[in-house]
């Protein structure tokens, strides 16, 4: 039997050791190369996109001046790492740790690895998640001759049972729930990409599915009545999970394997994912699932390039300073 790709040396093309042994200047050069891949690291103006810039570096951080619009900028200007406080080497190390963690990494763990505060690590993880999300923002899947699998995974809203049996409530009743229970719906194209979104119930997700799956796609689901409304638009194949995981050529195992990655992240890493951020964690796990067979150096470059393409984070840049103010 041939060796699994991830066990081979070809799957390891970058390491924490390699990044941490970079000098400041080499770390900046590496970041520039992944941020500006088209020019092999030569600066491109963050404001007007012109690619002829002077080097006006005075301190440790490179600075450039655009010869067209005269604006000064650094390699992180206008990116997710704008207004950074750590060294660029630490950010590169964070990307390595983040892409290597196939089931995700908790902010506490990343904070310990990099010796930074929990808050700094939490914001950094969310920025990297934001970068990953950019790749599938607004994208659709499927099309003629293509097959997608659709399924939902309920999570959150746990209500702790009271200690004494006589004090316990019926947690199945809507009146006794806390409204935090949500469903992650995954649309996964066979041989393609994964699109995720979060809804209060599977019923609420069908318009989203219709918007994100191209006409002419064959859609596989389980036999929940929720999916009946998709029949008018797609060729459906439905599997009765009480009979088999895959039956009569209908199968949702790809969607299920995405859910097991998300469950492992929830139970094994984060322990509790707030419903406010669930969509971000789901998108992160979709990205990891889609790129699971790529060398870690490729993932590192991909996330670095996405950091460069992302605008400054509205939700996470200066988050704690804003809260304190
Ligand atoms: Zn310019």
CSV table of C-alpha atoms and ligand atoms in Angstrom, one decimal:
chain,number,residue,atom,x,y,z
A,1,UNK,CA,0.0,0.0,0.0
A,2,UNK,CA,1.4,3.4,-0.9
A,3,UNK,CA,2.2,5.9,1.8
A,4,UNK,CA,-0.3,8.6,2.7
A,5,UNK,CA,0.8,11.9,1.2
A,6,UNK,CA,0.8,13.7,4.6
A,7,UNK,CA,3.3,11.1,5.9
A,8,UNK,CA,5.8,11.8,3.1
A,9,UNK,CA,8.6,14.4,3.3
A,10,UNK,CA,7.1,16.2,0.3
A,11,UNK,CA,4.2,17.3,2.6
A,12,UNK,CA,6.7,19.2,4.8
A,13,UNK,CA,8.1,22.2,2.9
A,14,UNK,CA,8.2,24.8,5.7
A,15,UNK,CA,9.0,24.5,9.4
A,16,UNK,CA,8.8,26.5,12.5
A,17,UNK,CA,12.6,26.1,12.9
A,18,UNK,CA,13.2,27.6,9.4
A,19,UNK,CA,11.0,30.6,10.1
A,20,UNK,CA,12.3,31.3,13.6
A,21,UNK,CA,16.0,31.2,12.4
A,22,UNK,CA,15.4,34.0,9.9
A,23,UNK,CA,17.0,37.4,10.5
A,24,UNK,CA,14.7,40.4,10.6
A,25,UNK,CA,15.7,41.4,7.1
A,26,UNK,CA,15.1,37.9,5.7
A,27,UNK,CA,11.8,37.6,7.5
A,28,UNK,CA,10.7,40.8,5.8
A,29,UNK,CA,11.9,39.6,2.4
A,30,UNK,CA,9.9,36.4,2.9
A,31,UNK,CA,6.8,38.3,3.8
A,32,UNK,CA,7.2,40.6,0.8
A,33,UNK,CA,7.5,37.6,-1.5
A,34,UNK,CA,4.3,36.0,-0.3
A,35,UNK,CA,2.5,39.4,-0.2
A,36,UNK,CA,3.6,40.4,-3.7
A,37,UNK,CA,4.0,37.1,-5.5
A,38,UNK,CA,3.5,38.7,-9.0
A,39,UNK,CA,6.6,40.9,-8.6
A,40,UNK,CA,8.6,38.3,-6.5
A,41,UNK,CA,8.5,40.6,-3.5
A,42,UNK,CA,9.2,43.9,-5.1
A,43,UNK,CA,6.9,46.5,-3.5
A,44,UNK,CA,3.6,47.5,-5.1
A,45,UNK,CA,2.0,50.7,-3.9
A,46,UNK,CA,-0.7,49.9,-1.3
A,47,UNK,CA,-2.7,52.9,-2.5
A,48,UNK,CA,-2.6,53.1,-6.3
A,49,UNK,CA,-1.1,49.7,-7.3
A,50,UNK,CA,1.9,51.3,-9.1
A,51,UNK,CA,5.0,49.0,-8.9
A,52,UNK,CA,7.9,51.4,-9.1
A,53,UNK,CA,8.7,52.5,-5.6
A,54,UNK,CA,11.7,54.0,-3.8
A,55,UNK,CA,13.2,52.3,-0.7
A,56,UNK,CA,12.9,54.9,2.1
A,57,UNK,CA,13.6,52.6,5.0
A,58,UNK,CA,15.1,54.3,8.0
A,59,UNK,CA,14.4,51.9,11.0
A,60,UNK,CA,14.0,48.1,11.2
A,61,UNK,CA,10.7,48.0,9.2
A,62,UNK,CA,11.0,48.4,5.4
A,63,UNK,CA,9.3,51.6,4.0
A,64,UNK,CA,8.7,52.4,0.4
A,65,UNK,CA,7.6,55.6,-1.4
A,66,UNK,CA,5.4,55.2,-4.5
A,67,UNK,CA,6.9,57.1,-7.5
A,68,UNK,CA,3.4,57.8,-8.9
A,69,UNK,CA,1.3,58.9,-5.9
A,70,UNK,CA,4.2,59.7,-3.5
A,71,UNK,CA,2.5,57.7,-0.7
A,72,UNK,CA,4.8,56.0,1.9
A,73,UNK,CA,3.9,52.5,2.9
A,74,UNK,CA,5.3,49.4,4.6
A,75,UNK,CA,4.9,45.7,3.5
A,76,UNK,CA,2.0,45.3,6.0
A,77,UNK,CA,0.2,48.6,5.0
A,78,UNK,CA,-3.4,47.9,4.0
A,79,UNK,CA,-3.3,44.2,5.0
A,80,UNK,CA,-4.6,42.2,7.8
A,81,UNK,CA,-1.3,42.8,9.6
A,82,UNK,CA,-1.5,46.6,9.4
A,83,UNK,CA,-0.6,48.3,12.7
A,84,UNK,CA,1.2,45.1,13.8
A,85,UNK,CA,2.9,45.0,17.2
A,86,UNK,CA,4.9,41.8,17.1
A,87,UNK,CA,7.9,41.2,14.8
A,88,UNK,CA,7.2,40.0,11.3
A,89,UNK,CA,9.0,36.8,12.2
A,90,UNK,CA,6.4,36.1,14.9
A,91,UNK,CA,3.6,36.6,12.4
A,92,UNK,CA,5.2,34.2,10.0
A,93,UNK,CA,5.7,31.6,12.9
A,94,UNK,CA,2.0,32.1,13.7
A,95,UNK,CA,1.0,31.2,10.1
A,96,UNK,CA,3.2,28.1,10.3
A,97,UNK,CA,1.6,27.0,13.6
A,98,UNK,CA,-1.9,27.8,12.2
A,99,UNK,CA,-1.6,25.9,9.0
A,100,UNK,CA,0.0,22.9,10.6
A,101,UNK,CA,-2.9,22.6,13.1
A,102,UNK,CA,-5.2,20.5,10.9
A,103,UNK,CA,-7.9,20.5,13.5
A,104,UNK,CA,-7.4,24.2,14.3
A,105,UNK,CA,-5.5,25.7,17.2
A,106,UNK,CA,-6.8,27.4,20.3
A,107,UNK,CA,-5.8,30.9,21.1
A,108,UNK,CA,-4.4,29.8,24.4
A,109,UNK,CA,-2.1,27.3,22.8
A,110,UNK,CA,-0.9,29.7,20.1
A,111,UNK,CA,-0.3,32.3,22.9
A,112,UNK,CA,1.9,29.8,24.8
A,113,UNK,CA,3.8,28.8,21.7
A,114,UNK,CA,4.6,32.4,20.8
A,115,UNK,CA,4.7,33.8,24.3
A,116,UNK,CA,2.1,36.4,23.6
A,117,UNK,CA,-1.1,37.2,25.6
A,118,UNK,CA,-4.3,35.3,25.1
A,119,UNK,CA,-6.0,38.4,23.7
A,120,UNK,CA,-3.2,39.0,21.1
A,121,UNK,CA,-3.3,35.3,20.1
A,122,UNK,CA,-7.1,35.4,19.9
A,123,UNK,CA,-7.1,38.4,17.5
A,124,UNK,CA,-4.3,36.9,15.4
A,125,UNK,CA,-6.2,33.6,15.0
A,126,UNK,CA,-9.3,35.5,13.9
A,127,UNK,CA,-7.3,37.5,11.4
A,128,UNK,CA,-5.9,34.3,9.9
A,129,UNK,CA,-9.4,32.9,9.8
A,130,UNK,CA,-10.6,36.0,8.0
A,131,UNK,CA,-7.8,35.6,5.4
A,132,UNK,CA,-8.9,32.0,4.8
A,133,UNK,CA,-12.5,33.0,4.4
A,134,UNK,CA,-11.7,35.5,1.7
A,135,UNK,CA,-10.9,32.7,-0.7
A,136,UNK,CA,-14.5,31.5,-0.8
A,137,UNK,CA,-16.3,34.8,-0.1
A,138,UNK,CA,-19.4,34.9,-2.3
A,139,UNK,CA,-18.2,31.9,-4.4
A,140,UNK,CA,-20.6,29.3,-5.8
A,141,UNK,CA,-20.0,25.6,-6.5
A,142,UNK,CA,-21.4,22.9,-8.9
A,143,UNK,CA,-22.6,23.2,-12.4
A,144,UNK,CA,-23.6,20.9,-15.2
A,145,UNK,CA,-22.0,17.4,-14.7
A,146,UNK,CA,-20.9,18.3,-11.1
A,147,UNK,CA,-22.1,16.8,-7.9
A,148,UNK,CA,-22.4,18.5,-4.5
A,149,UNK,CA,-23.3,17.1,-1.1
A,150,UNK,CA,-25.4,19.2,1.3
A,151,UNK,CA,-25.9,18.5,5.0
A,152,UNK,CA,-26.2,20.3,8.3
A,153,UNK,CA,-24.6,20.0,11.8
A,154,UNK,CA,-26.3,21.3,14.9
A,155,UNK,CA,-24.1,22.8,17.6
A,156,UNK,CA,-24.2,25.1,20.7
A,157,UNK,CA,-27.0,26.1,23.0
A,158,UNK,CA,-26.1,23.5,25.6
A,159,UNK,CA,-28.1,23.9,28.8
A,160,UNK,CA,-26.5,22.3,31.9
A,161,UNK,CA,-28.8,19.9,33.6
A,162,UNK,CA,-29.5,20.8,37.3
A,163,UNK,CA,-27.8,18.7,39.9
A,164,UNK,CA,-30.9,17.3,41.5
A,165,UNK,CA,-33.1,15.3,39.3
A,166,UNK,CA,-36.3,17.0,40.5
A,167,UNK,CA,-34.9,20.4,39.5
A,168,UNK,CA,-34.2,19.3,35.9
A,169,UNK,CA,-36.2,20.8,33.0
A,170,UNK,CA,-37.1,19.2,29.7
A,171,UNK,CA,-34.3,20.6,27.5
A,172,UNK,CA,-36.1,19.4,24.3
A,173,UNK,CA,-38.8,22.0,24.7
A,174,UNK,CA,-38.4,25.3,22.7
A,175,UNK,CA,-39.4,27.3,25.8
A,176,UNK,CA,-36.5,25.8,27.8
A,177,UNK,CA,-33.8,26.5,25.2
A,178,UNK,CA,-31.5,29.5,25.1
A,179,UNK,CA,-31.6,30.4,21.4
A,180,UNK,CA,-27.9,29.7,20.9
A,181,UNK,CA,-28.4,26.4,19.1
A,182,UNK,CA,-27.3,26.9,15.4
A,183,UNK,CA,-26.8,24.7,12.4
A,184,UNK,CA,-23.7,24.8,10.2
A,185,UNK,CA,-24.7,23.9,6.7
A,186,UNK,CA,-22.0,22.6,4.4
A,187,UNK,CA,-22.2,22.5,0.6
A,188,UNK,CA,-19.3,20.4,-0.6
A,189,UNK,CA,-18.6,19.8,-4.3
A,190,UNK,CA,-17.0,16.4,-5.1
A,191,UNK,CA,-13.5,17.2,-6.4
A,192,UNK,CA,-14.1,20.9,-5.6
A,193,UNK,CA,-14.6,23.4,-2.8
A,194,UNK,CA,-16.6,23.6,0.4
A,195,UNK,CA,-19.0,26.5,1.2
A,196,UNK,CA,-20.3,26.9,4.7
A,197,UNK,CA,-22.8,29.1,6.5
A,198,UNK,CA,-24.6,29.2,9.8
A,199,UNK,CA,-28.4,29.3,10.3
A,200,UNK,CA,-30.9,29.0,13.1
A,201,UNK,CA,-32.3,25.8,11.4
A,202,UNK,CA,-31.8,23.8,8.3
A,203,UNK,CA,-35.1,25.1,6.9
A,204,UNK,CA,-33.6,28.6,6.9
A,205,UNK,CA,-30.7,27.5,4.7
A,206,UNK,CA,-32.4,26.6,1.4
A,207,UNK,CA,-32.3,30.0,-0.2
A,208,UNK,CA,-28.6,30.2,0.5
A,209,UNK,CA,-28.1,26.7,-1.1
A,210,UNK,CA,-30.0,27.8,-4.2
A,211,UNK,CA,-27.9,30.9,-4.4
A,212,UNK,CA,-24.6,29.2,-4.0
A,213,UNK,CA,-25.1,26.0,-6.1
A,214,UNK,CA,-25.2,26.4,-9.9
A,215,UNK,CA,-28.1,25.1,-11.9
A,216,UNK,CA,-27.7,21.6,-13.4
A,217,UNK,CA,-25.9,20.3,-10.3
A,218,UNK,CA,-26.7,16.9,-8.9
A,219,UNK,CA,-27.3,17.4,-5.1
A,220,UNK,CA,-26.9,14.6,-2.6
A,221,UNK,CA,-28.6,15.0,0.8
A,222,UNK,CA,-30.1,12.9,3.6
A,223,UNK,CA,-33.8,12.2,3.7
A,224,UNK,CA,-34.8,15.1,5.9
A,225,UNK,CA,-37.9,16.8,4.6
A,226,UNK,CA,-36.1,20.2,4.8
A,227,UNK,CA,-34.3,19.4,1.5
A,228,UNK,CA,-37.6,18.6,-0.4
A,229,UNK,CA,-37.8,22.3,-1.5
A,230,UNK,CA,-34.5,21.8,-3.4
A,231,UNK,CA,-36.1,19.2,-5.7
A,232,UNK,CA,-37.7,21.8,-8.0
A,233,UNK,CA,-34.2,23.2,-8.8
A,234,UNK,CA,-31.7,20.4,-8.7
A,235,UNK,CA,-31.5,16.7,-9.6
A,236,UNK,CA,-31.6,15.2,-6.1
A,237,UNK,CA,-30.2,12.0,-4.7
A,238,UNK,CA,-31.2,11.3,-1.1
A,239,UNK,CA,-29.9,8.7,1.3
A,240,UNK,CA,-31.8,7.3,4.2
A,241,UNK,CA,-29.2,7.3,7.0
A,242,UNK,CA,-31.2,4.9,9.1
A,243,UNK,CA,-30.5,2.3,6.4
A,244,UNK,CA,-26.9,3.1,5.4
A,245,UNK,CA,-24.3,5.9,5.1
A,246,UNK,CA,-24.4,5.6,1.4
A,247,UNK,CA,-27.3,3.8,-0.4
A,248,UNK,CA,-28.5,3.5,-4.0
A,249,UNK,CA,-25.7,5.7,-5.2
A,250,UNK,CA,-26.7,8.5,-2.8
A,251,UNK,CA,-24.0,9.6,-0.3
A,252,UNK,CA,-23.1,12.5,1.9
A,253,UNK,CA,-19.8,11.2,3.3
A,254,UNK,CA,-17.8,14.2,2.1
A,255,UNK,CA,-20.0,16.6,4.0
A,256,UNK,CA,-19.8,14.3,7.0
A,257,UNK,CA,-15.9,14.3,6.9
A,258,UNK,CA,-16.0,18.1,7.0
A,259,UNK,CA,-18.3,18.0,10.0
A,260,UNK,CA,-15.9,15.6,11.8
A,261,UNK,CA,-13.1,18.1,11.3
A,262,UNK,CA,-15.3,20.9,12.7
A,263,UNK,CA,-16.4,18.7,15.7
A,264,UNK,CA,-12.8,17.8,16.5
A,265,UNK,CA,-11.9,21.5,16.4
A,266,UNK,CA,-14.8,22.3,18.7
A,267,UNK,CA,-14.3,19.4,21.2
A,268,UNK,CA,-10.6,19.0,21.0
A,269,UNK,CA,-9.3,22.6,20.6
A,270,UNK,CA,-11.7,25.3,21.3
A,271,UNK,CA,-14.1,23.4,23.8
A,272,UNK,CA,-16.8,25.9,23.2
A,273,UNK,CA,-17.4,28.0,20.0
A,274,UNK,CA,-19.6,31.0,20.6
A,275,UNK,CA,-22.5,31.3,18.2
A,276,UNK,CA,-21.3,34.8,17.2
A,277,UNK,CA,-18.1,33.4,15.7
A,278,UNK,CA,-19.3,29.9,14.5
A,279,UNK,CA,-19.4,31.0,10.8
A,280,UNK,CA,-15.7,31.9,11.0
A,281,UNK,CA,-14.6,28.6,12.5
A,282,UNK,CA,-16.8,26.7,10.0
A,283,UNK,CA,-15.2,28.6,7.1
A,284,UNK,CA,-11.7,27.9,8.5
A,285,UNK,CA,-12.4,24.1,8.7
A,286,UNK,CA,-13.8,24.2,5.2
A,287,UNK,CA,-10.6,25.8,4.0
A,288,UNK,CA,-8.5,23.1,5.8
A,289,UNK,CA,-10.6,20.3,4.4
A,290,UNK,CA,-10.3,21.7,0.8
A,291,UNK,CA,-6.5,22.0,1.1
A,292,UNK,CA,-5.8,19.0,3.3
A,293,UNK,CA,-3.6,17.2,0.7
A,294,UNK,CA,-1.2,20.1,0.0
A,295,UNK,CA,2.3,20.6,1.4
A,296,UNK,CA,2.4,22.9,4.5
A,297,UNK,CA,4.7,25.4,2.6
A,298,UNK,CA,1.9,25.8,0.0
A,299,UNK,CA,-0.6,26.4,2.7
A,300,UNK,CA,1.8,28.9,4.3
A,301,UNK,CA,2.2,30.8,1.1
A,302,UNK,CA,-1.5,30.7,0.4
A,303,UNK,CA,-2.5,32.1,3.8
A,304,UNK,CA,0.3,34.7,3.6
A,305,UNK,CA,-1.0,35.8,0.2
A,306,UNK,CA,-4.5,36.0,1.5
A,307,UNK,CA,-3.3,38.2,4.4
A,308,UNK,CA,-1.8,40.5,1.8
A,309,UNK,CA,-5.0,40.6,-0.3
A,310,UNK,CA,-7.3,41.2,2.7
A,311,UNK,CA,-8.0,44.7,3.7
A,312,UNK,CA,-7.4,45.7,7.3
A,313,UNK,CA,-9.8,43.8,9.6
A,314,UNK,CA,-12.8,45.8,10.6
A,315,UNK,CA,-13.7,43.5,13.4
A,316,UNK,CA,-10.3,42.7,14.8
A,317,UNK,CA,-7.7,45.5,14.2
A,318,UNK,CA,-7.3,47.4,17.5
A,319,UNK,CA,-10.1,45.4,19.0
A,320,UNK,CA,-9.0,45.5,22.7
A,321,UNK,CA,-7.8,49.1,22.5
A,322,UNK,CA,-11.3,50.0,21.2
A,323,UNK,CA,-12.9,48.1,24.0
A,324,UNK,CA,-10.8,49.8,26.6
A,325,UNK,CA,-11.7,53.2,25.2
B,1,LIG,ZN1,0.9,54.9,-5.4
